Short mmCIF file of C-alpha atoms and ligand atoms in Angstrom, two decimals:
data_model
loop_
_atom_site.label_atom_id
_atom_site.label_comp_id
_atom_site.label_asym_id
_atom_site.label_seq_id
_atom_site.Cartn_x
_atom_site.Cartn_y
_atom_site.Cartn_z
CA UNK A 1359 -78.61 -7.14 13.78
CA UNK A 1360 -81.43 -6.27 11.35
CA UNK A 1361 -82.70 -9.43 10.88
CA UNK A 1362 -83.69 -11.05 7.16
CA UNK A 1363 -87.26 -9.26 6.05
CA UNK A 1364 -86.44 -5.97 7.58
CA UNK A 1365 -86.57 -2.74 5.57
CA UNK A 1366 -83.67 -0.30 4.42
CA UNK A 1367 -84.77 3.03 3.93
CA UNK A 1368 -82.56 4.74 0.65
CA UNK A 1369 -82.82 8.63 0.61
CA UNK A 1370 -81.65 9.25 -3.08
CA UNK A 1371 -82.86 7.10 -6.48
CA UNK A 1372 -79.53 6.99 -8.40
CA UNK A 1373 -77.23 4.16 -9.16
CA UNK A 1374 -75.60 3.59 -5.96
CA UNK A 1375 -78.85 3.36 -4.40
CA UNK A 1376 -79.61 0.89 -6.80
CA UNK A 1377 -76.66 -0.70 -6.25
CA UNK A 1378 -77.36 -1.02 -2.47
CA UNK A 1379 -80.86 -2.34 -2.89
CA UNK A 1380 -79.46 -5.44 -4.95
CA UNK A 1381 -76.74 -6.00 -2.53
CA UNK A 1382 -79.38 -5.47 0.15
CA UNK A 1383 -81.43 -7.84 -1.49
CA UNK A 1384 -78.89 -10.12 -1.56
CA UNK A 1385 -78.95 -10.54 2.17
CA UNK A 1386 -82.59 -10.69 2.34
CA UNK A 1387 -83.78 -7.43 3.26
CA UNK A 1388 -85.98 -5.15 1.65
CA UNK A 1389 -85.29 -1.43 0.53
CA UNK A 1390 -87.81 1.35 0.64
CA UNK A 1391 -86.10 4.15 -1.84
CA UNK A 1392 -86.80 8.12 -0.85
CA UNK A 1393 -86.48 10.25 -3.39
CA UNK A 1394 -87.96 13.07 -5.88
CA UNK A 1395 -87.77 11.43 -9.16
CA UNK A 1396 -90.11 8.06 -10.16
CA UNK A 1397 -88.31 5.92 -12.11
CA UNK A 1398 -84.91 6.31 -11.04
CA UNK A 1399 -82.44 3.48 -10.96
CA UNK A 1400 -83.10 2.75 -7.58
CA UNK A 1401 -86.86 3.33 -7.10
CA UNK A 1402 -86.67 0.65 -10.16
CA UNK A 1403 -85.33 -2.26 -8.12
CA UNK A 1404 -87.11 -0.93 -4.89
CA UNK A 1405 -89.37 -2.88 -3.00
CA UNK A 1406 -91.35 0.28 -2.15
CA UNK A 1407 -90.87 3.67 -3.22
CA UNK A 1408 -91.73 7.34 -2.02
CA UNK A 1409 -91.59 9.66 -4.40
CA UNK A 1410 -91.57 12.86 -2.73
CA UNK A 1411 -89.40 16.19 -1.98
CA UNK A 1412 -86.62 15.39 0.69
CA UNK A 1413 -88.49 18.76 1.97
CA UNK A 1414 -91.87 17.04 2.74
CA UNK A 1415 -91.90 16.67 6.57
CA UNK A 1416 -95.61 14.52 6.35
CA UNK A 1417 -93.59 12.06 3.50
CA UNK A 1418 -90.51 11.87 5.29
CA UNK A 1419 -92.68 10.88 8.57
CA UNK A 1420 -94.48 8.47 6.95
CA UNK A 1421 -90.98 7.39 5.66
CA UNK A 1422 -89.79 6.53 8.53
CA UNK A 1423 -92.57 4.57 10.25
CA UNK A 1424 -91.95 1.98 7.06
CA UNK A 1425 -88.44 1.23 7.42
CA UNK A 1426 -86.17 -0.28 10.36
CA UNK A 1427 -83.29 2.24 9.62
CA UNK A 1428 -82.44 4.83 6.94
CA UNK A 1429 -79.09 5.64 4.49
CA UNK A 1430 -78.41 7.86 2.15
CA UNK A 1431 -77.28 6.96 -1.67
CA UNK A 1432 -76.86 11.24 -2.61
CA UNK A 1433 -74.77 13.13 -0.43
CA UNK A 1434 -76.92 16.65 -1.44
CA UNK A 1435 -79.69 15.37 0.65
CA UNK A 1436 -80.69 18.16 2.91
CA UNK A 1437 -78.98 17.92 6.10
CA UNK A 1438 -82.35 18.82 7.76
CA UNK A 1439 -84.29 15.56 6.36
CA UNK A 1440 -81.94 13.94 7.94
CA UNK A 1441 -82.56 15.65 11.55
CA UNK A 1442 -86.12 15.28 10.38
CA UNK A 1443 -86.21 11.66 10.35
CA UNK A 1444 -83.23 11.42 13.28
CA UNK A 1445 -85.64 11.44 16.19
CA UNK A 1446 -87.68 8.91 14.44
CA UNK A 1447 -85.82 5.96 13.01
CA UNK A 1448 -81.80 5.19 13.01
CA UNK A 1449 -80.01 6.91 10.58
CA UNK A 1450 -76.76 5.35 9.42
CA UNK A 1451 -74.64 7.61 8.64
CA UNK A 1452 -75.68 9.94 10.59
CA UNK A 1453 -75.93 13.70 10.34
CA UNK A 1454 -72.55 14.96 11.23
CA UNK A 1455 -70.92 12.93 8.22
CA UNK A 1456 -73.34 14.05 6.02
CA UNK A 1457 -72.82 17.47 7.04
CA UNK A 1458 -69.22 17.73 7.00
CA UNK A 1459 -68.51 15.79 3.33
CA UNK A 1460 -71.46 18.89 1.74
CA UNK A 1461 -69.18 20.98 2.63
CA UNK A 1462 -65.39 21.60 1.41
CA UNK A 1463 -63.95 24.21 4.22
CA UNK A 1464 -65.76 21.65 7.13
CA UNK A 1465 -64.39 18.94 5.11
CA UNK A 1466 -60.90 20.17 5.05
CA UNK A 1467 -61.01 21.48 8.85
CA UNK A 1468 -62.46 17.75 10.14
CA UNK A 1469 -59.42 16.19 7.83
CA UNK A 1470 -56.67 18.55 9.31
CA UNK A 1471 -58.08 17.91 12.77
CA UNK A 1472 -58.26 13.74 12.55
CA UNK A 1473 -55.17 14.12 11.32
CA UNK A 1474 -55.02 13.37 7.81
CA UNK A 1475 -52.84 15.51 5.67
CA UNK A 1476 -54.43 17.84 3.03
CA UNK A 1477 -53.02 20.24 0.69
CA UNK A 1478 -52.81 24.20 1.57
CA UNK A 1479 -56.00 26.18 1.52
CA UNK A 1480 -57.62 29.42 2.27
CA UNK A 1481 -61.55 29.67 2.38
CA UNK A 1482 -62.43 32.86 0.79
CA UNK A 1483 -65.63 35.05 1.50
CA UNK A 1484 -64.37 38.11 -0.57
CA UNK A 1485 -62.63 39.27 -3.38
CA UNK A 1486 -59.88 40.70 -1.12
CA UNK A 1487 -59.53 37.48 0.76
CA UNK A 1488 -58.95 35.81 -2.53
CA UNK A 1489 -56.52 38.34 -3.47
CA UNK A 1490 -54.80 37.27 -0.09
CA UNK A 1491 -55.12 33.93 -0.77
CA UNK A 1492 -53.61 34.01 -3.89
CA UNK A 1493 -50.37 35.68 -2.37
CA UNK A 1494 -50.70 33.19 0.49
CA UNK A 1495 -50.82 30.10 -1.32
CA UNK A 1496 -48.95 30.83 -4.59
CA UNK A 1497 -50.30 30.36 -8.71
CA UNK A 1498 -51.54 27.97 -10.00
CA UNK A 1499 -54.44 27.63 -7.37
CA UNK A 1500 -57.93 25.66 -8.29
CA UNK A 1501 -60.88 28.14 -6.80
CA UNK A 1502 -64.05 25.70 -5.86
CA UNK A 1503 -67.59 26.31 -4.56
CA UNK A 1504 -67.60 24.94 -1.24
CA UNK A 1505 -70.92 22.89 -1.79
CA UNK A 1506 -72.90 20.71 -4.47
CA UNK A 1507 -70.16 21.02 -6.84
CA UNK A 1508 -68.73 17.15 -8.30
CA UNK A 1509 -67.32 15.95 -11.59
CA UNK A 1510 -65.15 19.11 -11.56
CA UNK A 1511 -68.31 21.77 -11.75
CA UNK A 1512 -68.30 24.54 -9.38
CA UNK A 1513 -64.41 24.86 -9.71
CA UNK A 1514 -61.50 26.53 -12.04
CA UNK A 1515 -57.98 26.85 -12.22
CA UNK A 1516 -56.72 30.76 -11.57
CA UNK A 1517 -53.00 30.51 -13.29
CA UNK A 1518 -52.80 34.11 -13.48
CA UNK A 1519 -53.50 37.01 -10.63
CA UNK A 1520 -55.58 38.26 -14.02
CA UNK A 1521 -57.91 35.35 -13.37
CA UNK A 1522 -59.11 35.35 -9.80
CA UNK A 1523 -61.73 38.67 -11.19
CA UNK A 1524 -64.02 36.17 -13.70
CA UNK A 1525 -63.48 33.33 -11.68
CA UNK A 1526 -64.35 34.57 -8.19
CA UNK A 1527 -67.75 36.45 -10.50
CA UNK A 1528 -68.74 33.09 -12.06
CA UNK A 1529 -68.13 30.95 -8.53
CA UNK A 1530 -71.09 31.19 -6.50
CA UNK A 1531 -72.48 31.17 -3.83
CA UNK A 1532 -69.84 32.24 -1.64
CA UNK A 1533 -67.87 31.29 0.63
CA UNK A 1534 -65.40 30.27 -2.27
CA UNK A 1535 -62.76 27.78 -0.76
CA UNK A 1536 -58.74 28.37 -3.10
CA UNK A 1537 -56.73 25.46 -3.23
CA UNK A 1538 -53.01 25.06 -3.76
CA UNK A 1539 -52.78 23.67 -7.08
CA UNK A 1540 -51.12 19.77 -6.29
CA UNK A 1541 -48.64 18.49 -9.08
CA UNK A 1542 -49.92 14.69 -7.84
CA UNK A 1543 -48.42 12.57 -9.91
CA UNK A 1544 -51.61 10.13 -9.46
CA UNK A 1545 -55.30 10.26 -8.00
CA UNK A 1546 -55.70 7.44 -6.09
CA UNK A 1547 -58.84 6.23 -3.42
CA UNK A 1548 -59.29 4.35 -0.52
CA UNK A 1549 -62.51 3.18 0.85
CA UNK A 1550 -63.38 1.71 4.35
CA UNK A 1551 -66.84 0.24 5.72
CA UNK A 1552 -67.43 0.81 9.70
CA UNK A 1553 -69.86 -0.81 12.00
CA UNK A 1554 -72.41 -0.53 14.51
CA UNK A 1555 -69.48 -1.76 17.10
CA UNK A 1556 -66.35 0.19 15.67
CA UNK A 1557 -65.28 -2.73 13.64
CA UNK A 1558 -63.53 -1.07 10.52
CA UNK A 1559 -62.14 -3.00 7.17
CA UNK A 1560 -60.46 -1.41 4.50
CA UNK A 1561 -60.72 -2.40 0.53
CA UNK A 1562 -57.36 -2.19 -1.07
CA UNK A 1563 -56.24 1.29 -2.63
CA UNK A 1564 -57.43 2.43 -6.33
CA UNK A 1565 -56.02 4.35 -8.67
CA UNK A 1566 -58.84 6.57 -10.67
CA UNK A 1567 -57.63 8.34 -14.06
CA UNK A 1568 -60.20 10.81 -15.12
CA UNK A 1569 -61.89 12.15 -18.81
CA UNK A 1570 -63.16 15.23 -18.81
CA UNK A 1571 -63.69 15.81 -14.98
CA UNK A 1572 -65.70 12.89 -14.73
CA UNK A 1573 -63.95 9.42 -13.55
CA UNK A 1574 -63.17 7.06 -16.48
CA UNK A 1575 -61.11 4.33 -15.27
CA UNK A 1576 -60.50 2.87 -11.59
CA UNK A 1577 -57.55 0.52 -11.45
CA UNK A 1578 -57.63 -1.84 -8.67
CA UNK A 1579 -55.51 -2.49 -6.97
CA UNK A 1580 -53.49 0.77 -7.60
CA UNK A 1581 -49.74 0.10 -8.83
CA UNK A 1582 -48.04 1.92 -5.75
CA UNK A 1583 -45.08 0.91 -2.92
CA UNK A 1584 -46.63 -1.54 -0.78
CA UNK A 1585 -46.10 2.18 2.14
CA UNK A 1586 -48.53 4.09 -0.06
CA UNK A 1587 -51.19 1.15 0.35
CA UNK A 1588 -50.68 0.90 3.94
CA UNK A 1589 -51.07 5.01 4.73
CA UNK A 1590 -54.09 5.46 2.02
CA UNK A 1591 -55.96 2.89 4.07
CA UNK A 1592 -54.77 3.59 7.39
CA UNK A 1593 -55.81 7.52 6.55
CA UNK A 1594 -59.57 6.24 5.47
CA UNK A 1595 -60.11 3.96 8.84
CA UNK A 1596 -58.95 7.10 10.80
CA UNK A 1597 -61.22 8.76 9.17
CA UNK A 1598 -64.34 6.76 9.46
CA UNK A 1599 -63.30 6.59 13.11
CA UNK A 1600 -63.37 10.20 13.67
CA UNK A 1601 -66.54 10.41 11.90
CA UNK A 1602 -68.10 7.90 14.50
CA UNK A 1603 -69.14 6.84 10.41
CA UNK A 1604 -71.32 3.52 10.49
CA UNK A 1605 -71.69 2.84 6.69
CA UNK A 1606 -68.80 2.94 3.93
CA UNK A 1607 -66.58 5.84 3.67
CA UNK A 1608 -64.19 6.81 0.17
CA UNK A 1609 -61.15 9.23 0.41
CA UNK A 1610 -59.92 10.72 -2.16
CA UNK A 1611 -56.46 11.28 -2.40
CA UNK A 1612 -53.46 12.97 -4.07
CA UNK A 1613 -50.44 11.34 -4.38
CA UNK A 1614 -47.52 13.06 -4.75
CA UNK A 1615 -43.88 12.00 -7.20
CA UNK A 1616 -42.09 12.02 -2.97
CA UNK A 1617 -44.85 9.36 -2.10
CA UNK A 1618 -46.96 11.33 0.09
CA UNK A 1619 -50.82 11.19 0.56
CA UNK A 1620 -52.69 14.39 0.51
CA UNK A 1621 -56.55 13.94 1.22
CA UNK A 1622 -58.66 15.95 -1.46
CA UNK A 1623 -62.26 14.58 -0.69
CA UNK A 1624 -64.33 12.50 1.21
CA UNK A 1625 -67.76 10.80 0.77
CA UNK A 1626 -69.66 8.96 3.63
CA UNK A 1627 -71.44 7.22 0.75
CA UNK A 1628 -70.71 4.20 -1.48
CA UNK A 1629 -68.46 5.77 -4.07
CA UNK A 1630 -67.82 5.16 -8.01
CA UNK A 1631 -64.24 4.26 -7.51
CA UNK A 1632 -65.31 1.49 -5.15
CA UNK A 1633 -67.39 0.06 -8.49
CA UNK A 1634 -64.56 -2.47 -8.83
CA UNK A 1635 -65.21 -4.22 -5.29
CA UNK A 1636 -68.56 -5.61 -6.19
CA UNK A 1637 -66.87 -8.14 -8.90
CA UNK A 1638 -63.05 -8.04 -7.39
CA UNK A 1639 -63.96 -8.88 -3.85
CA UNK A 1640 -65.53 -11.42 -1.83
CA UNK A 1641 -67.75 -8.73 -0.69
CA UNK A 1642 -68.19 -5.63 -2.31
CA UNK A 1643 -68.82 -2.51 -0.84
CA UNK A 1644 -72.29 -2.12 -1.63
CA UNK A 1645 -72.90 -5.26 0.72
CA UNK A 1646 -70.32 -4.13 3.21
CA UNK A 1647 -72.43 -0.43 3.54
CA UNK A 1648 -75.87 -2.47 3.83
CA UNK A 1649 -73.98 -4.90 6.40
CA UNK A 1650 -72.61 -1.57 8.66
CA UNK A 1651 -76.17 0.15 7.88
CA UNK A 1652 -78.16 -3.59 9.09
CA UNK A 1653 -75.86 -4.19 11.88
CA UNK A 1654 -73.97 -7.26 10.34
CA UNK A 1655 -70.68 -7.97 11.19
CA UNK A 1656 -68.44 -6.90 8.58
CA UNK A 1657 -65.86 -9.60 7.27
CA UNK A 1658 -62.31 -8.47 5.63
CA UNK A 1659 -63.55 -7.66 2.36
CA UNK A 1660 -60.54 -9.98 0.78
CA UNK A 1661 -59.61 -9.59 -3.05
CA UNK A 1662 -59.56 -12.68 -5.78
CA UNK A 1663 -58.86 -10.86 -8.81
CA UNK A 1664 -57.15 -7.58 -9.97
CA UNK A 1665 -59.92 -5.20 -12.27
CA UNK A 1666 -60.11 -2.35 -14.26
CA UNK A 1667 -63.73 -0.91 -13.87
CA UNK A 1668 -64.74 1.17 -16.75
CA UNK A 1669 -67.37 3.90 -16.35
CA UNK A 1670 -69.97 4.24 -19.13
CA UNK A 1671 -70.43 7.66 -19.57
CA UNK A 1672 -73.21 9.36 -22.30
CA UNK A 1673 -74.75 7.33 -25.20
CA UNK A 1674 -71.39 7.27 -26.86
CA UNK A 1675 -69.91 4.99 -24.60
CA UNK A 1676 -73.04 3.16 -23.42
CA UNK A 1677 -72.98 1.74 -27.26
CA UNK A 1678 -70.49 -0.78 -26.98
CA UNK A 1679 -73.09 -2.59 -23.85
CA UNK A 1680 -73.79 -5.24 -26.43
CA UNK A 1681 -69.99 -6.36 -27.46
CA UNK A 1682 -69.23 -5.97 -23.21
CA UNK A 1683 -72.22 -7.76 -22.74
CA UNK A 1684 -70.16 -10.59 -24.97
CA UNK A 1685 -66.88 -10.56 -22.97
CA UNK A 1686 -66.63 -13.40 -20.86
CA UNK A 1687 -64.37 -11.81 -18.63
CA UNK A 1688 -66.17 -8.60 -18.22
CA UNK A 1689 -68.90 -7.57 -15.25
CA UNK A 1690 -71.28 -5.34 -16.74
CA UNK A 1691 -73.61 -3.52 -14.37
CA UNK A 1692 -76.12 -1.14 -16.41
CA UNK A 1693 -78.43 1.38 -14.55
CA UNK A 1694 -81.83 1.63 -15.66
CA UNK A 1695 -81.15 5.16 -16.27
CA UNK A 1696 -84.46 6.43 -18.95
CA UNK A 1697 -82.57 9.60 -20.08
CA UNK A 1698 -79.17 9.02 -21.36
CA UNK A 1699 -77.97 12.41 -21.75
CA UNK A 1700 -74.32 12.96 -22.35
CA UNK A 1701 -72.12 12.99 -19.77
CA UNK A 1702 -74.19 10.92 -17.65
CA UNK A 1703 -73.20 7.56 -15.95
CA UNK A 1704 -74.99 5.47 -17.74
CA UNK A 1705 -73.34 1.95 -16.17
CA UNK A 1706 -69.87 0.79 -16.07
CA UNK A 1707 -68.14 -2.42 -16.99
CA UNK A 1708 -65.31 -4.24 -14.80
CA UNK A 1709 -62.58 -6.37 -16.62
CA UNK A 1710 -61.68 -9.10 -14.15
CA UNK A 1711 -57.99 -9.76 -14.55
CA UNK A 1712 -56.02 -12.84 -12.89
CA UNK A 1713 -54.11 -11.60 -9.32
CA UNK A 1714 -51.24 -9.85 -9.93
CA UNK A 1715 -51.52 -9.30 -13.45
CA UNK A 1716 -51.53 -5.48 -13.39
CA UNK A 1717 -48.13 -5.18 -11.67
CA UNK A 1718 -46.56 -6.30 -15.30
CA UNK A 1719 -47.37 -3.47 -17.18
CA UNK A 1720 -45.90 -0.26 -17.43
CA UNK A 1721 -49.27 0.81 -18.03
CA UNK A 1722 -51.70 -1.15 -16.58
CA UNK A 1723 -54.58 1.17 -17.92
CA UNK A 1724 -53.65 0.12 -21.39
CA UNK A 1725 -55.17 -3.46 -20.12
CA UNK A 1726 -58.43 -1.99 -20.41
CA UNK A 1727 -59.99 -3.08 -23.73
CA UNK A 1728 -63.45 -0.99 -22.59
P1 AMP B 1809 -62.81 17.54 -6.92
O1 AMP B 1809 -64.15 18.00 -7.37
O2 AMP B 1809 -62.28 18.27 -5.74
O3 AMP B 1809 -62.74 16.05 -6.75
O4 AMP B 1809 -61.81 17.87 -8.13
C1 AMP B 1809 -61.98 17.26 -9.39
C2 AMP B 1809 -60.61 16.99 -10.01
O5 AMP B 1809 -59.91 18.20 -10.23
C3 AMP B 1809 -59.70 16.14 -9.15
O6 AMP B 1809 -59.98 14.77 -9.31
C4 AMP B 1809 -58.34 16.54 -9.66
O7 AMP B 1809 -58.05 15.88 -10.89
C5 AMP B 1809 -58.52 18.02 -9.96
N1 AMP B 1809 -58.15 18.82 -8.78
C6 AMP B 1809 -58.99 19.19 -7.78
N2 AMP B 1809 -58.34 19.89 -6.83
C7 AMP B 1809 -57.06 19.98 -7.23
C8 AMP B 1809 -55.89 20.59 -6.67
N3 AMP B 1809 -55.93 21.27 -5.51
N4 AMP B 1809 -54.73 20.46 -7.35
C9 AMP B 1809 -54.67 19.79 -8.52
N5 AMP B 1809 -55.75 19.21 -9.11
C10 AMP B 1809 -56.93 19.30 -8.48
#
């Protein structure tokens, strides 16, 4: 166990490492954030700060002789800082999750293989093999980049063998990975925390409704059959076991009008639809990833109060801070960020709700007065 006074290294400036160096805070240790931008929302709440490439070998060595151990907030760091700093300091996770969750065909070959059902799919290197993908796998079909693509960039939706020409064109770089198109009646996610001794705990499921390709609302817990609940988080502690994960782990997942789970993403990262836990739970996962990453035991995460967690996306949305600010039963987290650009998460609010008051309405989005 790290003990009280130690520092947290934090590869990546953005809100969730933010959000870790608070809940790192929290337990008394200090965070040291890594990253290319000054003045991001975690270099802003940072005890120390590096502003540098995650390319620059002499910053990344002096990096690591300044902290105890070292995470990752961004899951687009380079795979090679991390073997960089590997040799030199802990890093939790390690490589190998990192790795696989950059990219979607070693993503959906590490799911199949622990296990955990996923949807058909073809990876796709030419325009020939997407031609035999499409007859393989049927229209519609949702064509994706295999790397750096999120908030639904990087992808499109071929519903006609007349779209796979423009689509496959615009996609790059190649490989391409084609998707059967999933008629999932809801997106939900689960999200587990692992540590140093195999110990794993699992929040309870989420439901996440989306605007615009970007996630809106989470509702927590998700309105599903008690069996759902069980397999969503049975399917994310398999996973963070096969991953030999130490940190927090989300899993996003399809589910489907028969009430089966298909797997659609992973991240070995604290995750936006896990926003909810911080004000929900007795421990969120923020403090649950800095426990696995410090070597804390990890306690059940337990849940006091059902939530909707509303993301505040673009200066639109990011308006109504001062009546949220005003709502006595509403969590507001905000993140520093200097440029609010549209489309960008800006903070996000959680409506705390009494236990079991989202299982009487049809609707429980429609709680959300965000
Ligand atoms: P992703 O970047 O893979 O998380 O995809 C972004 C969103 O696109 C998902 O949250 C779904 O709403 C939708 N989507 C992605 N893949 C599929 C698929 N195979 N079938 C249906 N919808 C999908």
């Amino acid at each position: 166990m790290l003990p009280p006074g130690s520092t947290i290294g934090i590869l990546g400036g953005g809100q969730l490492g933010r959000m870790s160096a608070l809940a790192a805070a929290a337990l008394g240790y200090r965070c040291h954030v890594f990253g290319p931008e000054a003045d991001s929302p975690g270099m802003q709440v940072a005890a120390a700060r590096t502003v540098a490439d995650y390319t620059d070998a002499a910053a990344l060595a002096r990096f690591a002789a300044a902290v105890d151990v070292v995470t990752f907030e961004f899951e687009n760091v380079p795979a090679a800082t991390l073997d960089a700093l590997a040799p030199l300091v802990p890093c939790r996770p390690g490589v190998a999750a990192l790795r696989i969750g950059q990219d979607r065909i070693a993503e959906k070959t590490f799911l199949e293989a622990a296990g955990i059902p996923v949807g058909p799919w073809r990876a796709v290197q030419t325009r020939a093999e997407l031609d035999a993908a499409v007859a393989a796998l049927g229209l519609p079909a949702v064509l994706k980049t295999t790397r750096m693509g999120y908030d639904g960039r990087g992808q499109a939706v071929l519903r006609s063998p007349g779209d796979a020409e423009a689509a496959f064109a615009r996609l790059s770089p190649h490989p391409l990975i084609l998707e059967a198109f999933i008629p999932f009646e809801r997106e939900v996610s689960a999200i587990a925390a692992r540590g140093l001794d195999g110990t794993v705990v699992t929040f309870d499921l989420a439901e996440n409704r989306h605007a615009d390709h970007i996630l809106d609302l989470t509702i927590a817990p998700a309105q599903v059959p008690d069996a759902v609940a069980v397999q969503g988080r049975a399917h994310v502690a398999a996973l963070a076991t096969a991953l030999d994960l130490v940190g927090i782990l989300a899993l996003e997942m399809f589910l489907l009008p028969d009430g089966r789970l298909l797997a659609n993403e992973m991240a070995p990262r604290p995750h936006n639809s896990g926003h909810w836990t911080m004000d929900a739970c007795q421990h969120g996962q923020f403090e649950l990833h800095v426990r696995a990453v410090a070597g804390l035991p990890l306690p059940q995460p337990g849940r006091h109060a059902d939530s909707i967690m509303k993301n505040l996306v673009g200066p639109d949305s990011y308006a109504a801070w001062p009546r949220l600010a005003a709502c006595g039963d509403v969590a507001l987290h905000v993140y520093g960020k200097t440029d609010a650009r549209p489309g960008r998460k800006l903070g996000h609010a959680t409506r705390i709700l009494p236990s079991g008051s989202l299982a009487q309405h049809r609707d429980p989005a429609l709680l959300s007065p965000l």
